[in-house]
Short mmCIF file of C-alpha atoms in Angstrom, two decimals:
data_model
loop_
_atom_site.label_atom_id
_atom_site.label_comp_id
_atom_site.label_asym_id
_atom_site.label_seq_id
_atom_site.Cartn_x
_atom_site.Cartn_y
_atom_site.Cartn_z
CA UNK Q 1 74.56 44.91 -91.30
CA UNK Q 2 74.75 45.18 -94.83
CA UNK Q 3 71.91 46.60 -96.46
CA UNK Q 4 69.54 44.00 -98.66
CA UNK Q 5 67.16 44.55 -101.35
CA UNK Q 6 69.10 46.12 -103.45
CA UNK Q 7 68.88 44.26 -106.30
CA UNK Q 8 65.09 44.50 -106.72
CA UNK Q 9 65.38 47.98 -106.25
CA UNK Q 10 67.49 47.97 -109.30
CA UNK Q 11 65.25 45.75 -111.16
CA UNK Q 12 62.32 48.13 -109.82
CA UNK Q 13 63.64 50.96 -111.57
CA UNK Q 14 63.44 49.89 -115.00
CA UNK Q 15 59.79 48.49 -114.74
CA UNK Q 16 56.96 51.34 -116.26
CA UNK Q 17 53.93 51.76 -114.62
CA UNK Q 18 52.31 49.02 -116.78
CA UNK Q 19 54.99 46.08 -115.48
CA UNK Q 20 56.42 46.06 -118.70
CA UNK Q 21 60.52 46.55 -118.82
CA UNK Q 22 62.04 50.03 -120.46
CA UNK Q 23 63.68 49.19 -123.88
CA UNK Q 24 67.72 50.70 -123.17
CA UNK Q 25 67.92 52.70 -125.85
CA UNK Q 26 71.91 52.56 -126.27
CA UNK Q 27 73.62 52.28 -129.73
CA UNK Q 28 74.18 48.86 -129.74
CA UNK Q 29 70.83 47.96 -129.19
CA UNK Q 30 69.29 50.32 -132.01
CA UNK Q 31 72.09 49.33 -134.54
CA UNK Q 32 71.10 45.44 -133.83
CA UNK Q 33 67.06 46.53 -133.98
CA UNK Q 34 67.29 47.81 -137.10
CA UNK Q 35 69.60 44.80 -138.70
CA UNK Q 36 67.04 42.40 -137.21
CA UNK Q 37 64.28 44.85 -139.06
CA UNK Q 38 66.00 44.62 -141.91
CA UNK Q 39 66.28 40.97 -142.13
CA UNK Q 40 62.77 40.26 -141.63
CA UNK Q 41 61.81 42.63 -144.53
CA UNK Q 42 64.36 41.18 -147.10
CA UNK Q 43 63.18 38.01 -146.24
CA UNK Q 44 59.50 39.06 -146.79
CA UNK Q 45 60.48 40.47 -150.32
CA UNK Q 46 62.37 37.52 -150.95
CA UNK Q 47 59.35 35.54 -150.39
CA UNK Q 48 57.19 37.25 -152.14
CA UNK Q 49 58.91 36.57 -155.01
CA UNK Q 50 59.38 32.66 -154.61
CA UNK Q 51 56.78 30.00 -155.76
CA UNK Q 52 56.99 26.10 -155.57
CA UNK Q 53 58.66 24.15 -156.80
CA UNK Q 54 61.53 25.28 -154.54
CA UNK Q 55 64.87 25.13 -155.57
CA UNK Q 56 67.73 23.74 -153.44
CA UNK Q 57 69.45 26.97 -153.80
CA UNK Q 58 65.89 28.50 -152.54
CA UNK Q 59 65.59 26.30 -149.60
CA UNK Q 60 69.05 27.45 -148.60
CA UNK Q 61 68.05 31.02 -149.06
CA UNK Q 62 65.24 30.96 -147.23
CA UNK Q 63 66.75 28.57 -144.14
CA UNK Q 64 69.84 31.17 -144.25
CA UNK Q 65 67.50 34.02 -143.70
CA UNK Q 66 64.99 32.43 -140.65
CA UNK Q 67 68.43 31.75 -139.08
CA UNK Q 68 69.70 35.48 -139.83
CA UNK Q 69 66.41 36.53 -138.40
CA UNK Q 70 66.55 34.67 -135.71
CA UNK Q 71 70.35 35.34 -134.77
CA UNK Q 72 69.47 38.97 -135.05
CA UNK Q 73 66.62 38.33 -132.73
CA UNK Q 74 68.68 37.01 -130.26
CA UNK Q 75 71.81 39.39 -130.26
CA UNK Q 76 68.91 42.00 -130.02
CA UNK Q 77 66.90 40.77 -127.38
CA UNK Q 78 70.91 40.09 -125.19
CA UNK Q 79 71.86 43.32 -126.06
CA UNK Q 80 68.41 44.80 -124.86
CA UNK Q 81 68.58 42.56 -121.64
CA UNK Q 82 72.74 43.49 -120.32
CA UNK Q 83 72.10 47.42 -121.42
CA UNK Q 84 69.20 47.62 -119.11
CA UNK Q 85 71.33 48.27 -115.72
CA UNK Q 86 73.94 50.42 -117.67
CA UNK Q 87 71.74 53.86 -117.42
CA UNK Q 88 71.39 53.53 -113.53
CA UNK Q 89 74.82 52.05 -112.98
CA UNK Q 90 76.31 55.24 -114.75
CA UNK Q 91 73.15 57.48 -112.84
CA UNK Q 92 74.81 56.12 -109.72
CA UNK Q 93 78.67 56.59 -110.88
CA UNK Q 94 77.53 60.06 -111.49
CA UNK Q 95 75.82 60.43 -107.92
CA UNK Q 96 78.97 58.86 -105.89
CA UNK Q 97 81.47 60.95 -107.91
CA UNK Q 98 79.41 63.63 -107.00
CA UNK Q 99 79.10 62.61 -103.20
CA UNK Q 100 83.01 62.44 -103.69
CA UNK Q 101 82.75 65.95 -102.98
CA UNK Q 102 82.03 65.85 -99.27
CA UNK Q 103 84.67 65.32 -96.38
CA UNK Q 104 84.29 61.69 -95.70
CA UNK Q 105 86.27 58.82 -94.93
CA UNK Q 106 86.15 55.19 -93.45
CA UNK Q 107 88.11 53.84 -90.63
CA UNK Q 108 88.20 50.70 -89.74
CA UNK Q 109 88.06 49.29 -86.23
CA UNK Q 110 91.94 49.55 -86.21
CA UNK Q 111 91.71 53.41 -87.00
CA UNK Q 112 93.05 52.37 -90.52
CA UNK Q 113 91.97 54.75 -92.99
CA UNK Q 114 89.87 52.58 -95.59
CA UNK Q 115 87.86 55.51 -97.53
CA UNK Q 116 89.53 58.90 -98.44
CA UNK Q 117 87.10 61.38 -100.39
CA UNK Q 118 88.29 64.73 -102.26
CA UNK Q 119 86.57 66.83 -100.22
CA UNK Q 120 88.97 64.75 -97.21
CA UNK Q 121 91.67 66.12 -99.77
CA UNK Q 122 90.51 69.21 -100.01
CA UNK Q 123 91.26 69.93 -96.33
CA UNK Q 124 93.37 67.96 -95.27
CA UNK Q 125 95.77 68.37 -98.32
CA UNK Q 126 96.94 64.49 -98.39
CA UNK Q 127 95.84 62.49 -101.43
CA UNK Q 128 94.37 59.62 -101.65
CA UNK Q 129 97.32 57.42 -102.41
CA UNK Q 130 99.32 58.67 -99.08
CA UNK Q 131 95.89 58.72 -97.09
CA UNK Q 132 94.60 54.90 -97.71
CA UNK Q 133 96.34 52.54 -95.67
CA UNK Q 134 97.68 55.18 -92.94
CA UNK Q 135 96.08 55.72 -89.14
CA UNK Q 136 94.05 58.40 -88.62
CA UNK Q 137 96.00 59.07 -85.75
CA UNK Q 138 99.20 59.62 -86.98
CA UNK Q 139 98.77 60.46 -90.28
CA UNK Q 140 96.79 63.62 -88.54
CA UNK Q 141 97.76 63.62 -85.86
CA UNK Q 142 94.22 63.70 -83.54
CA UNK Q 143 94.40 65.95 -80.29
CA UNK Q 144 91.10 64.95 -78.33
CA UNK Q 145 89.97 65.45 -74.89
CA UNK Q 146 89.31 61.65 -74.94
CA UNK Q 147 91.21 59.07 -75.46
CA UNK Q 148 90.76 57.13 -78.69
CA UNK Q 149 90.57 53.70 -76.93
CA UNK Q 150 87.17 55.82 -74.68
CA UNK Q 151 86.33 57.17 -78.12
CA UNK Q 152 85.71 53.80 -79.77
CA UNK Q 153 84.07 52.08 -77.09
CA UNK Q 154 81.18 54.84 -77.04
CA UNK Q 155 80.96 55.01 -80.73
CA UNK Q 156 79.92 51.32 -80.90
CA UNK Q 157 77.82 51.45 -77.87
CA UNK Q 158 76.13 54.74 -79.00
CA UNK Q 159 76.43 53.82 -82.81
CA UNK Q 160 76.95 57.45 -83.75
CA UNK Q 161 79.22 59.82 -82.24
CA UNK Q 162 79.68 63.76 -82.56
CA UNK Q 163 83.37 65.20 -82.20
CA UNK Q 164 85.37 68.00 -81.95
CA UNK Q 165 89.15 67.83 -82.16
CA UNK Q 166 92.51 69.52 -83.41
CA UNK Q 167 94.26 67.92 -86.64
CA UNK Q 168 97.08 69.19 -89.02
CA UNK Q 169 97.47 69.70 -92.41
CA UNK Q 170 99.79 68.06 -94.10
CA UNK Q 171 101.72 71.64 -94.25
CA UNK Q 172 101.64 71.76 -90.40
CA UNK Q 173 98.53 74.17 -89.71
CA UNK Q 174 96.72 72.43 -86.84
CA UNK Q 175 92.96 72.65 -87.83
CA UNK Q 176 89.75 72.53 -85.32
CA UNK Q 177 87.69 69.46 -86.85
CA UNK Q 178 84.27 68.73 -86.27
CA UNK Q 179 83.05 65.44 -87.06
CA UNK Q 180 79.80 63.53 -87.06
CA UNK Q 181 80.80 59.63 -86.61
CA UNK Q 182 78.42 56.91 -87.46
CA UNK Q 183 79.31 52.83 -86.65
CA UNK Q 184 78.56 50.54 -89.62
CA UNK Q 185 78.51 46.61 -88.62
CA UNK Q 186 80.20 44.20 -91.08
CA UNK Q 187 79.16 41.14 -88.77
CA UNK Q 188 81.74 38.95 -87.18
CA UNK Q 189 82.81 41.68 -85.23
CA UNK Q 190 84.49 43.64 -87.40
CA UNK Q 191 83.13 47.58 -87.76
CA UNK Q 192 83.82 50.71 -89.75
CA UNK Q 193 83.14 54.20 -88.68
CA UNK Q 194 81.80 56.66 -91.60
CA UNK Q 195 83.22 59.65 -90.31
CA UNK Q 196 81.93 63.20 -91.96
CA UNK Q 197 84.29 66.21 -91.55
CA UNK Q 198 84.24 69.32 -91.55
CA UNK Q 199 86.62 72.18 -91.02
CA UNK Q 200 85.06 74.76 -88.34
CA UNK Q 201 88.82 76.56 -87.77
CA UNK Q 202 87.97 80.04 -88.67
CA UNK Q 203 84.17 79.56 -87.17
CA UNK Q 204 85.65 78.75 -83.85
CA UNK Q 205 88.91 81.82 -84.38
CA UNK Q 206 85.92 84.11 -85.22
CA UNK Q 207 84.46 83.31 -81.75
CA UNK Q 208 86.99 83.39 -79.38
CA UNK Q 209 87.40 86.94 -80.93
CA UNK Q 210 83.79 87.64 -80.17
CA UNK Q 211 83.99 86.44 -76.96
CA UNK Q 212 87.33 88.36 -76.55
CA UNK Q 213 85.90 91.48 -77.49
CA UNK Q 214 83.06 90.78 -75.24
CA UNK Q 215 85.03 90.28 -72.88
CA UNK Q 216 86.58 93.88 -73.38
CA UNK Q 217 83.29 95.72 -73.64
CA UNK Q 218 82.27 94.05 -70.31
CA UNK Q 219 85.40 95.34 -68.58
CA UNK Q 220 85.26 98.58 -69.71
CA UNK Q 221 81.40 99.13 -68.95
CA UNK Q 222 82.20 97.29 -65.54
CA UNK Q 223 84.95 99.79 -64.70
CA UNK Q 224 82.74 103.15 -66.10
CA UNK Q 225 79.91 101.60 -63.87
CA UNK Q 226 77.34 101.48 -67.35
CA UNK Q 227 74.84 98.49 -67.52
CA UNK Q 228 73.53 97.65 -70.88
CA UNK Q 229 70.83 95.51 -71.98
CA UNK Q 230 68.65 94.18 -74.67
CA UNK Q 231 64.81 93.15 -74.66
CA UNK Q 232 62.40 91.59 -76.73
CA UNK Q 233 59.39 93.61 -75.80
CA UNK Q 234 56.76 90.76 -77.69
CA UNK Q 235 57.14 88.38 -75.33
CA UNK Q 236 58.76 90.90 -72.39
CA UNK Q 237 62.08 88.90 -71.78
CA UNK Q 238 65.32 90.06 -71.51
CA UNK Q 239 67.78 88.96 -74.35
CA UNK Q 240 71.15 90.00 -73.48
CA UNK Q 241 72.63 92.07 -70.80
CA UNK Q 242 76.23 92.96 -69.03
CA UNK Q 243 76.61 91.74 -65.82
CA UNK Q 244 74.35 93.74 -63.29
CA UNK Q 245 76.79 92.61 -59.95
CA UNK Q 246 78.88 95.73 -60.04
CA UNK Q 247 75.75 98.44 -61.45
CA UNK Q 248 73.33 96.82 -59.12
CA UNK Q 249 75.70 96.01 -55.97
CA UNK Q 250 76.19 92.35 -54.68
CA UNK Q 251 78.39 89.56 -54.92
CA UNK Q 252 79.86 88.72 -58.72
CA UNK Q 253 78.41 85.42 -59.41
CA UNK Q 254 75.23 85.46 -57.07
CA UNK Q 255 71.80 85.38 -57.24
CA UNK Q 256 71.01 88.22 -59.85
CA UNK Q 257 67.10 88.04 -58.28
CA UNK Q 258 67.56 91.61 -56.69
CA UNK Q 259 69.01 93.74 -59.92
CA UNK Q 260 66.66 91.88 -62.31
CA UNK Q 261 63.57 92.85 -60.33
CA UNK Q 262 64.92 96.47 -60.62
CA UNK Q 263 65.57 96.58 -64.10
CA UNK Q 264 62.48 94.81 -64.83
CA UNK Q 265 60.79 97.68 -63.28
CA UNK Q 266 62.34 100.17 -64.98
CA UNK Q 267 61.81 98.40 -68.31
CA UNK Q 268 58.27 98.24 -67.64
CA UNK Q 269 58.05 101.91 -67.50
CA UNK Q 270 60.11 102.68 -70.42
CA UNK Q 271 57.69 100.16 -72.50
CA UNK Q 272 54.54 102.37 -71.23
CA UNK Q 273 56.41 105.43 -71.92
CA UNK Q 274 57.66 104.76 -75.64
CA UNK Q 275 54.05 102.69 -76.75
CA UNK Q 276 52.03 106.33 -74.86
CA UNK Q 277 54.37 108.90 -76.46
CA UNK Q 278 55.64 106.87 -79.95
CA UNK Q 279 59.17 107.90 -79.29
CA UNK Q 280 62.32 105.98 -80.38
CA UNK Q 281 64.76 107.42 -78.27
CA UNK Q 282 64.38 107.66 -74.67
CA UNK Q 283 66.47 109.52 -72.31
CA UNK Q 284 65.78 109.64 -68.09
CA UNK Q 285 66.45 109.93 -64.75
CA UNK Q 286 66.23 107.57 -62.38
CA UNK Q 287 66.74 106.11 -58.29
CA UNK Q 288 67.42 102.35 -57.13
CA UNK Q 289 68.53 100.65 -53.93
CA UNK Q 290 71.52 98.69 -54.02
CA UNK Q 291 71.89 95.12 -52.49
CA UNK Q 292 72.65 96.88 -49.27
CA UNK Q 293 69.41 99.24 -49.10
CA UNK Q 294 72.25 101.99 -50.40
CA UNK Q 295 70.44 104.81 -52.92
CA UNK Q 296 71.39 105.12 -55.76
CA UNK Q 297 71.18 107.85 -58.80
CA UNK Q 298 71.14 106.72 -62.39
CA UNK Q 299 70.71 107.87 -66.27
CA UNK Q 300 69.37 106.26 -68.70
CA UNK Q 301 69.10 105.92 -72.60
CA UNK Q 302 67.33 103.87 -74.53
CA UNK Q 303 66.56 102.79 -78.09
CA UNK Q 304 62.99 101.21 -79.27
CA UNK Q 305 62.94 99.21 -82.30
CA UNK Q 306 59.53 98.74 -84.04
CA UNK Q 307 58.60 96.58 -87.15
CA UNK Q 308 56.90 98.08 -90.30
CA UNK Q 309 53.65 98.57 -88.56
CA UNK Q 310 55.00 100.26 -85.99
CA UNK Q 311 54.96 97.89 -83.02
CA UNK Q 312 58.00 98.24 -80.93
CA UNK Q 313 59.58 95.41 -80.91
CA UNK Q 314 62.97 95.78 -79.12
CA UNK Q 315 64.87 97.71 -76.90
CA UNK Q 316 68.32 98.71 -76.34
CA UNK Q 317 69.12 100.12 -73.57
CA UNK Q 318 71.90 101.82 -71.13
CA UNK Q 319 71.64 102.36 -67.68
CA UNK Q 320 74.97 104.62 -66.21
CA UNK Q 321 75.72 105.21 -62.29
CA UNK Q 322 75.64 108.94 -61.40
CA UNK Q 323 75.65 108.95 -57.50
CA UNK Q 324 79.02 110.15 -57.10
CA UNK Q 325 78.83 112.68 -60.19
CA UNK Q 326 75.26 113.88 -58.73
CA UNK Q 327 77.24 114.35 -55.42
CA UNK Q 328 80.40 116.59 -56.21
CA UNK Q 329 77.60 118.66 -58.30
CA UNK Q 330 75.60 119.12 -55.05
CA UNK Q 331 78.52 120.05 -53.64
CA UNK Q 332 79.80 122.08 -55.99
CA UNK Q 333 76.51 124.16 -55.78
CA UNK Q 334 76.82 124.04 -51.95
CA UNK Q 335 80.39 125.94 -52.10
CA UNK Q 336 79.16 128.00 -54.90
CA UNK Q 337 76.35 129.25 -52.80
CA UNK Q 338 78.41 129.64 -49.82
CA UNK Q 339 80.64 132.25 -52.00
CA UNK Q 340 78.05 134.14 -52.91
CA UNK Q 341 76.65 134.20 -49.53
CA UNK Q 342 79.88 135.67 -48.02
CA UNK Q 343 80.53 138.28 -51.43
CA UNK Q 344 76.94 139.60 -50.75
CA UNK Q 345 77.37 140.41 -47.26
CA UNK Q 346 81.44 140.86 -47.01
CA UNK Q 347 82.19 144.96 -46.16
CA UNK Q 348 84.77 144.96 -48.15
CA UNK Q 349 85.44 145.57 -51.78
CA UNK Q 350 86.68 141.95 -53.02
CA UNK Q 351 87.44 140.38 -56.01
CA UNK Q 352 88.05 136.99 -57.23
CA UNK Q 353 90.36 136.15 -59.90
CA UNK Q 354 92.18 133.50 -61.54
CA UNK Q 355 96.09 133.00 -61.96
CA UNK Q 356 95.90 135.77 -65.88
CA UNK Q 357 94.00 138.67 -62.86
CA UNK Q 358 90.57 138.10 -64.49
CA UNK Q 359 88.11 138.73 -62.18
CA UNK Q 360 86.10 135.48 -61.25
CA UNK Q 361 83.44 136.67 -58.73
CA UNK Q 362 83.49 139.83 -56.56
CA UNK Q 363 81.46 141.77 -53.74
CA UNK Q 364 78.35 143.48 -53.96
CA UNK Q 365 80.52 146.43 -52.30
CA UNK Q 366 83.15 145.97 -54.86
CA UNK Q 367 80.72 147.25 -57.34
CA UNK Q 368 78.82 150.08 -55.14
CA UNK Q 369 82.39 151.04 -54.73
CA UNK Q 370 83.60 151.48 -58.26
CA UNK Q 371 79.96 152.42 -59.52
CA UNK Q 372 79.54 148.94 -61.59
CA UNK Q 373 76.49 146.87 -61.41
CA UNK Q 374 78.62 143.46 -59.42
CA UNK Q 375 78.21 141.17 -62.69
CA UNK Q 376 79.50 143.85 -65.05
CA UNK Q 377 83.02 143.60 -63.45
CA UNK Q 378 83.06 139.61 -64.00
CA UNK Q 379 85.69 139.34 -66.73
CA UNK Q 380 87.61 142.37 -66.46
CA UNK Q 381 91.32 142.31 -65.48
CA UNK Q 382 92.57 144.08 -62.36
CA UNK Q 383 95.21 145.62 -63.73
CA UNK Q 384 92.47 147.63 -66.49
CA UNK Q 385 90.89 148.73 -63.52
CA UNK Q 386 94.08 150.95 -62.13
CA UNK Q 387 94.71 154.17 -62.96
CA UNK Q 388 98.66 153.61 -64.25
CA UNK Q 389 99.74 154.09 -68.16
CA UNK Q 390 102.31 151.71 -67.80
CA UNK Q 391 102.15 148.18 -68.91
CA UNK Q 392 100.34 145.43 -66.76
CA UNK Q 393 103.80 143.74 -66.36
CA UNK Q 394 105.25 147.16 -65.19
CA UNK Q 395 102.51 147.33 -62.56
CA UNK Q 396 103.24 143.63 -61.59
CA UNK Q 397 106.49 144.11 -61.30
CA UNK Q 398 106.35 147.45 -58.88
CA UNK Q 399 103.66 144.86 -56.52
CA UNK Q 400 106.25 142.62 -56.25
CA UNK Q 401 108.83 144.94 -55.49
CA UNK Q 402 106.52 146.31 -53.05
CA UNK Q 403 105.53 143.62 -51.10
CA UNK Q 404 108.96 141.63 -51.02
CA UNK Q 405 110.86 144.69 -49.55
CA UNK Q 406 111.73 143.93 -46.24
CA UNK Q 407 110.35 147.32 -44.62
CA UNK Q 408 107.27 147.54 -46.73
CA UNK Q 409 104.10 145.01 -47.77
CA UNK Q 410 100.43 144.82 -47.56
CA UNK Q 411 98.61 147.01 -47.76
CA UNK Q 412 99.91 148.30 -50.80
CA UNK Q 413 98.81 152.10 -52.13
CA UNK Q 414 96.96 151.87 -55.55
CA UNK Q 415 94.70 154.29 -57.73
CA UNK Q 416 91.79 152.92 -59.57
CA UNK Q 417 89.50 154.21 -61.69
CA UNK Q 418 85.57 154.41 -61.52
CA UNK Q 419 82.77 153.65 -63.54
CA UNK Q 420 82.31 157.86 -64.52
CA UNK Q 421 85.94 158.08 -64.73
CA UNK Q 422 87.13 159.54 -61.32
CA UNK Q 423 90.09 157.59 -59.73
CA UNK Q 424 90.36 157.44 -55.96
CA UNK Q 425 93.50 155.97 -53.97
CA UNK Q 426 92.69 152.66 -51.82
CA UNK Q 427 94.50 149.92 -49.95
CA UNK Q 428 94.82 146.92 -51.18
CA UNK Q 429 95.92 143.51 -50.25
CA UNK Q 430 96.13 140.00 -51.84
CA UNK Q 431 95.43 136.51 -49.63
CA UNK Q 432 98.54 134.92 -51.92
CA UNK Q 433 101.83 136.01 -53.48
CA UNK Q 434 101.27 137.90 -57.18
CA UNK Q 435 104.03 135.75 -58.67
CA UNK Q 436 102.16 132.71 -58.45
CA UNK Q 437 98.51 133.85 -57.83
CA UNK Q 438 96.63 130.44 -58.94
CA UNK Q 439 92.73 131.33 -58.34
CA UNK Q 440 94.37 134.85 -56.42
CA UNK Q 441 92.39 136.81 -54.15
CA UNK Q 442 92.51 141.08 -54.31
CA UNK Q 443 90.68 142.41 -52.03
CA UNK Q 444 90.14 146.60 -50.95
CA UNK Q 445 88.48 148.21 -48.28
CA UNK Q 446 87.04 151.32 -50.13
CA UNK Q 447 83.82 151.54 -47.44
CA UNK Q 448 86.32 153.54 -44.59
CA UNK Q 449 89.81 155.12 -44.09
CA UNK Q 450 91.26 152.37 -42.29
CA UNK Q 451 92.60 149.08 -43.57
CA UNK Q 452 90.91 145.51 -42.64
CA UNK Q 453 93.16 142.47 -42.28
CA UNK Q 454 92.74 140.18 -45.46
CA UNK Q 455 90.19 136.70 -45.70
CA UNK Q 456 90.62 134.00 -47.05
CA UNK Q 457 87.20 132.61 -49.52
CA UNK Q 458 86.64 129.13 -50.87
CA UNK Q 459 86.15 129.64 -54.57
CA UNK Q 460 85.39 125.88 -55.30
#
């Protein structure tokens, strides 16, 4: 309903402390103050001056000057009496041209537009004169997930109504809207809705391109198997994480109970370790069971953040699966041991080499053989080690032509040359052809006079 009191509100605010009104000191009310003023004085002088008998022409004088004083008196006391409400009537010009500002209009219960402020301008981009008189809904063309009809019967059964909707500018851009709706009762059944606007378009573009990118970070850590997290370490809760389904095993979209518990656990020793040793950054190893009861093998890194007085405060943290890298390392060890194992104990003088003929690995009788210690030969081409002047791709070429005739092949005949400089003919044969040779095996029997068939060695 309409509001009431307002007139004593007005008449309030020209009343001093004392009851008594303020004088409205305006121009005409000064300029009619001091004519009244001035009248009275003349007509003191005047009397001052005049002594009975009285003239006619005195009683004229002085009757013409108690009605100028009295005319005065009344103009001023008029003028004092309609320029009271002209300060706050101008006070509240001033305020409404300044509320003028915000996005605001009036509707009526037809969805007529009856109020259209600048700031409605401003965003929009219709004036006033096109806006007044127009529907809401097609002048912007409202996309809601409600119906207007639904829209209007909750506003006036809620009274007040919060919105969010797609409109267009008058040059075509659609704009998200948000709008804060409030029902104002003219009585007889006729409403209004004061609806407040505002224009959230970029707010709402700037999150979808959070979430997008979120959305990106969480499918690349989900693919590399990485968990990452965030904690407030004051009141021990967890803030943010990536979903734990894929680093912790189980279903996507069940109960998270079983990963939480783990990474609660591991948080709580991270927290004892950073407020015991006053580090920042925090790197470890770690084990957990999967949803299954699987093992699993883990790094982690972390990040404490403390306040000025050195509290830690937060923690950021990353948790990466290593079960499978942990496992080709084992067996990567496993086969390298296993080489080793069969160079130490192999009769034979063998080398290892890659696809260029530098020796990789090679037998401890490799070394007794050529009077090096087995690790000084690691490095050193083949083709340094025999006793030919010609070029290495001379010597490469003669093996091939060696081993490809039909009537001839391994063993083939070389020289090489010892540690104090001797040279001594030996046998030699290779476990794959020397013109491709990838990882290439050379291998000598330098222990007897008789050749030994050639073996085959995992190299890893």
């Amino acid at each position: 309903m309409h509001p009431k009191g307002g007139d004593t509100q007005t008449r309030a605010e020209h009343v001093t402390q004392r009851g008594w009104p303020r004088l409205a000191l305006d121009r005409r009310t000064i300029g009619l103050s001091a004519l009244f003023a001035i009248i009275i004085v003349a007509a003191m002088v005047k009397a001052a001056y005049m002594a009975p008998p009285f003239s006619v022409g005195d009683a004229v004088m002085i009757t013409a000057m108690i009605l100028a004083g009295l005319a005065s008196g009344g103009v001023m006391v008029w003028s004092w009496r309609t320029s009271m409400p002209a300060a706050p009537t101008l006070a509240r010009r001033e305020l409404m041209d300044a509320a003028d500002v915000a996005a605001v209009m009036i509707v009526d219960g037809q969805g007529i537009i009856r109020h259209w402020s600048r700031g409605c301008e401003a965003i929009y981009g219709w004036p006033k004169a096109l806006a007044i008189g127009r529907k809401r809904v097609e002048l912007l063309h409202c996309q809601t997930s409600v119906p207007p009809a639904e829209l209007w019967q909750t506003l006036k059964s809620r009274g007040s109504l919060s919105q969010e909707m797609v409109e267009r500018h008058r040059d075509g851009r659609e704009l998200i809207i948000g709008g804060n709706v409030r029902l104002f009762e003219h009585g007889g059944d006729r409403y209004s809705a004061v609806v407040s606007v505002t224009d959230i378009t970029e707010q709402r573009r700037a999150e979808d391109a959070l979430r997008l990118s979120e959305a990106r970070l969480a499918t690349a850590v989900s693919v590399q198997g990485i968990f990452i997290y965030e904690v407030d370490l004051i009141e021990r809760r967890t803030i943010w994480t990536t979903a734990g389904d894929r680093f912790f095993g189980g279903e996507a979209g069940a109960a998270a109970d079983h990963w939480q518990g783990e990474h609660a656990r591991q948080i709580g020793k991270l927290v004892e370790r950073a407020v015991g040793s006053g580090e920042d950054r925090l790197h470890f190893d770690f084990d957990f069971h999967h949803a299954d009861g699987m093992q699993r093998f883990a790094e982690g890194w972390a990040r404490i953040i403390r306040d000025e007085a050195g509290r830690p405060i937060r923690l950021l943290g990353t948790h990466l699966d290593v079960t499978e890298r942990r496992a080709g390392e084992e067996a990567l060890r496993a086969g390298e041991a296993e080489r080793r194992a069969i160079l130490a104990t192999v009769p034979d003088a063998m080398f290892v080499c890659n696809e260029r003929g530098v020796v990789r690995a090679c037998s401890a009788t490799a070394g007794e053989m050529l009077g090096y210690a087995p690790d000084a030969l690691i490095g050193t081409r083949l083709a340094d080690l025999i006793d030919d002047q010609r070029a290495r791709k001379a010597i490469h070429r003669e093996f091939l032509q060696e081993t490809a005739a039909a009537d001839r092949g391994w063993p083939v005949p070389v020289r090489v040359c010892r540690a104090n400089g001797e040279t001594m003919p030996i046998p030699s044969w290779s476990a794959m052809p020397w013109s491709r040779a990838p990882a290439s095996m050379s291998c000598s029997d330098g222990t007897c006079g008789r050749p030994s068939p050639p073996r085959s060695v995992s190299t890893g």
